[in-house]
CSV table of C-alpha atoms in Angstrom, one decimal:
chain,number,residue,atom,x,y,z
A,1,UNK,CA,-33.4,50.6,-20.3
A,2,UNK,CA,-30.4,49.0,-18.4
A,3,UNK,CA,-31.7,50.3,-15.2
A,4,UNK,CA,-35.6,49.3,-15.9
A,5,UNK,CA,-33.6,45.7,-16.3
A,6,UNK,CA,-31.7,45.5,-13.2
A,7,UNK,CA,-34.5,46.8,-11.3
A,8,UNK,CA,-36.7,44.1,-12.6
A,9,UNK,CA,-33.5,41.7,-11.4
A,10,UNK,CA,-33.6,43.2,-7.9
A,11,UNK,CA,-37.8,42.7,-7.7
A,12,UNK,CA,-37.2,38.7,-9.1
A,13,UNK,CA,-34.3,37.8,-6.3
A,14,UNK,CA,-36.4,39.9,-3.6
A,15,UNK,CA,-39.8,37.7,-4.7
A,16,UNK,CA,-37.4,34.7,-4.8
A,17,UNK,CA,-35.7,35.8,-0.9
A,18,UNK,CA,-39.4,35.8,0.3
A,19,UNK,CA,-40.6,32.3,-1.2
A,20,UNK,CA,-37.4,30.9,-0.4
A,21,UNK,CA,-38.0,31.7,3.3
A,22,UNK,CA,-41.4,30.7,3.1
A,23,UNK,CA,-40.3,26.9,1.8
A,24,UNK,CA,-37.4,26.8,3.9
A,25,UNK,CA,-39.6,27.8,7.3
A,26,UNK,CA,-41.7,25.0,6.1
A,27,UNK,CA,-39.4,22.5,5.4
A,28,UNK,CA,-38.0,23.5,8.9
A,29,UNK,CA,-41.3,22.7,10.9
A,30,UNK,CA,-41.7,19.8,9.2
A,31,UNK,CA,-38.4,18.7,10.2
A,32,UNK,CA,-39.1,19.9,13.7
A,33,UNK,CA,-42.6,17.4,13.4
A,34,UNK,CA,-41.2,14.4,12.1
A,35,UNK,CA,-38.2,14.6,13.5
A,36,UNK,CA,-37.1,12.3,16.5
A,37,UNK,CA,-33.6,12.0,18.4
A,38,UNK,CA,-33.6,7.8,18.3
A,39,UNK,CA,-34.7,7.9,14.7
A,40,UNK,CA,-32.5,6.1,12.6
A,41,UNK,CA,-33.7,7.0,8.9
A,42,UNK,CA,-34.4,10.5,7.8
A,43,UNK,CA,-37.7,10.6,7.3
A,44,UNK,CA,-38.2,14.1,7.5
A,45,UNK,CA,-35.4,15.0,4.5
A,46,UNK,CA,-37.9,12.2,2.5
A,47,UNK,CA,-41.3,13.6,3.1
A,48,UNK,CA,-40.2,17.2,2.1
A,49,UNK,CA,-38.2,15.7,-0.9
A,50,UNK,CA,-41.2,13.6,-1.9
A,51,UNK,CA,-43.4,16.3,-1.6
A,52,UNK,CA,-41.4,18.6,-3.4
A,53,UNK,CA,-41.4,16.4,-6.4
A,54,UNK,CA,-45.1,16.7,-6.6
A,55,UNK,CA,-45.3,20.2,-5.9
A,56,UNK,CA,-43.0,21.3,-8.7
A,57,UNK,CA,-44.8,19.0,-11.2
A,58,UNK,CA,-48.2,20.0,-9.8
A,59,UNK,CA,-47.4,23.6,-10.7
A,60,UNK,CA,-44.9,23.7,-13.5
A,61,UNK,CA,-47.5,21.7,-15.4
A,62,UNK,CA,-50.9,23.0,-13.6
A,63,UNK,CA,-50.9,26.7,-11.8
A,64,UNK,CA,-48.2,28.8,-13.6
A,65,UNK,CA,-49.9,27.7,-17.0
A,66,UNK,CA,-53.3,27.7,-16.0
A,67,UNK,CA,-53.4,31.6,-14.5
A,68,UNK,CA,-50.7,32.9,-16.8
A,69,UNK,CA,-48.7,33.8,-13.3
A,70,UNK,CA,-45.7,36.7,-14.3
A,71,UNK,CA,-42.4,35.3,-14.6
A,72,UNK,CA,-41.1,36.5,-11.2
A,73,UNK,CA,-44.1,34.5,-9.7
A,74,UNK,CA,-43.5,31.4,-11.3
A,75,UNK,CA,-39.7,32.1,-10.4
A,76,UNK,CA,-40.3,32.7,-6.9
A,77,UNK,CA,-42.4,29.7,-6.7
A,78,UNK,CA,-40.4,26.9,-8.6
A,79,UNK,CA,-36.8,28.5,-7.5
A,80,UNK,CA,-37.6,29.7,-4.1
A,81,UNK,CA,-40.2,27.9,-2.4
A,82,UNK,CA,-39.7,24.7,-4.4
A,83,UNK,CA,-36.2,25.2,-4.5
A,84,UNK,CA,-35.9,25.9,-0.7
A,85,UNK,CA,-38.3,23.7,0.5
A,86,UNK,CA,-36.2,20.3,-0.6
A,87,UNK,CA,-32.8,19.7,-0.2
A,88,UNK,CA,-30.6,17.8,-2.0
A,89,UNK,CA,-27.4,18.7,0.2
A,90,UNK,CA,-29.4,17.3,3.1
A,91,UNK,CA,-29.7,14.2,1.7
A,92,UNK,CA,-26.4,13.9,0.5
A,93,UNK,CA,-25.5,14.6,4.3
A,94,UNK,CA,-27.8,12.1,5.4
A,95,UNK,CA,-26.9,9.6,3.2
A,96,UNK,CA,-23.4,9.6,3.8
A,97,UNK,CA,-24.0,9.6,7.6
A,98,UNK,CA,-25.7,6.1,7.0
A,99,UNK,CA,-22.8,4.4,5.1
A,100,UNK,CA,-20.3,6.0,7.6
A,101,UNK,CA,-22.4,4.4,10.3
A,102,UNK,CA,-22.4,1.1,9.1
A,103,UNK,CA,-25.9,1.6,8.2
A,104,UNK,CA,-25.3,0.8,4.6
A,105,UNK,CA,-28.7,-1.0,3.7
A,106,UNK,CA,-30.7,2.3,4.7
A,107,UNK,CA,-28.4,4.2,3.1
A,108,UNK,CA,-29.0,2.4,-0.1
A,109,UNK,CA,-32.9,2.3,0.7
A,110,UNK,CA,-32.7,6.6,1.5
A,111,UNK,CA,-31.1,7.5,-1.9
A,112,UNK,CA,-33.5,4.7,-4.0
A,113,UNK,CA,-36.8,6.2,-2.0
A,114,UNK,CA,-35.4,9.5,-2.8
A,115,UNK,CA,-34.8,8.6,-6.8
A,116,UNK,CA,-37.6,6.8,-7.4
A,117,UNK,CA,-40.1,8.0,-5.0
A,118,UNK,CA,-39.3,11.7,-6.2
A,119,UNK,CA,-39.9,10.6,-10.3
A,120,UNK,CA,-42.9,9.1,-8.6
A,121,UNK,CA,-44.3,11.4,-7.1
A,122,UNK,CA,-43.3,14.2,-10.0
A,123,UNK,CA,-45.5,11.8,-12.3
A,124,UNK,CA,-48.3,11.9,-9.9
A,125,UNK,CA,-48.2,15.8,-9.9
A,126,UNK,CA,-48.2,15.8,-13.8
A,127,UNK,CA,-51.1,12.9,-13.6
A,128,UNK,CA,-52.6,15.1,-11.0
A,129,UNK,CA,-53.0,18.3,-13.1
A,130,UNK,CA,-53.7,16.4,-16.4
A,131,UNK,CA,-56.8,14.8,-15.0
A,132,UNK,CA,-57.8,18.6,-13.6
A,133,UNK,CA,-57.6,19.9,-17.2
A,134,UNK,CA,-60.3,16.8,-18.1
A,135,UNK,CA,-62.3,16.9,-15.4
């Protein structure tokens, strides 16, 4: 029984590995797309962050309830690609590299944008999925 369980451990954090690199190589190329040298906000770290927000709604509410997905799925999904996909130590990065610059007003507009575009945009998934179920 002990064995069957850490098996099943192995399988989850191998499904996880493989979304997690699928959501990071993502994040990564949108980075490398949106990213440019004389930039002086991130906007890169925001779109993936927004985007996020909506995506883990989107499915936590939507896919993994609507097909029933197996709990390493839904693990590999929300954890891994989700996970992986947006960063939070990024923007913590970022952020602090605006105040140090003297940039403190788009440091200030970075982590608001973040907050409250991310509870935004994890409303919109939910809204999103609700009005799927109705219509």
């Amino acid at each position: 029984m002990g064995k069957l369980r850490n098996g099943g451990m192995k399988m989850v954090y191998l499904w996880v590995g493989a979304a997690g690199f699928l959501g990071a190589s993502l994040r990564y190329s949108i980075g490398v797309f949106l990213f440019h040298e004389s930039a002086v906000f991130p906007f890169a770290t925001l779109t993936v962050n927004l985007l996020g927000s909506f995506l883990l709604a989107w499915l936590t509410t939507g896919l993994m309830v609507r097909f029933s997905l197996p709990a390493h799925i839904k693990t590999a999904l929300g954890t891994g690609f989700i996970g992986s996909f947006t960063t939070f130590s990024t923007l913590s990065v970022e952020t602090a590299a605006l105040f140090l610059n003297g940039k403190t007003g788009l440091a200030v507009l970075y982590v608001a944008a973040s907050l409250f575009g991310g509870l935004w945009m994890s409303r919109l998934g939910f809204q999103v999925r609700k009005g799927e179920e109705s219509g």
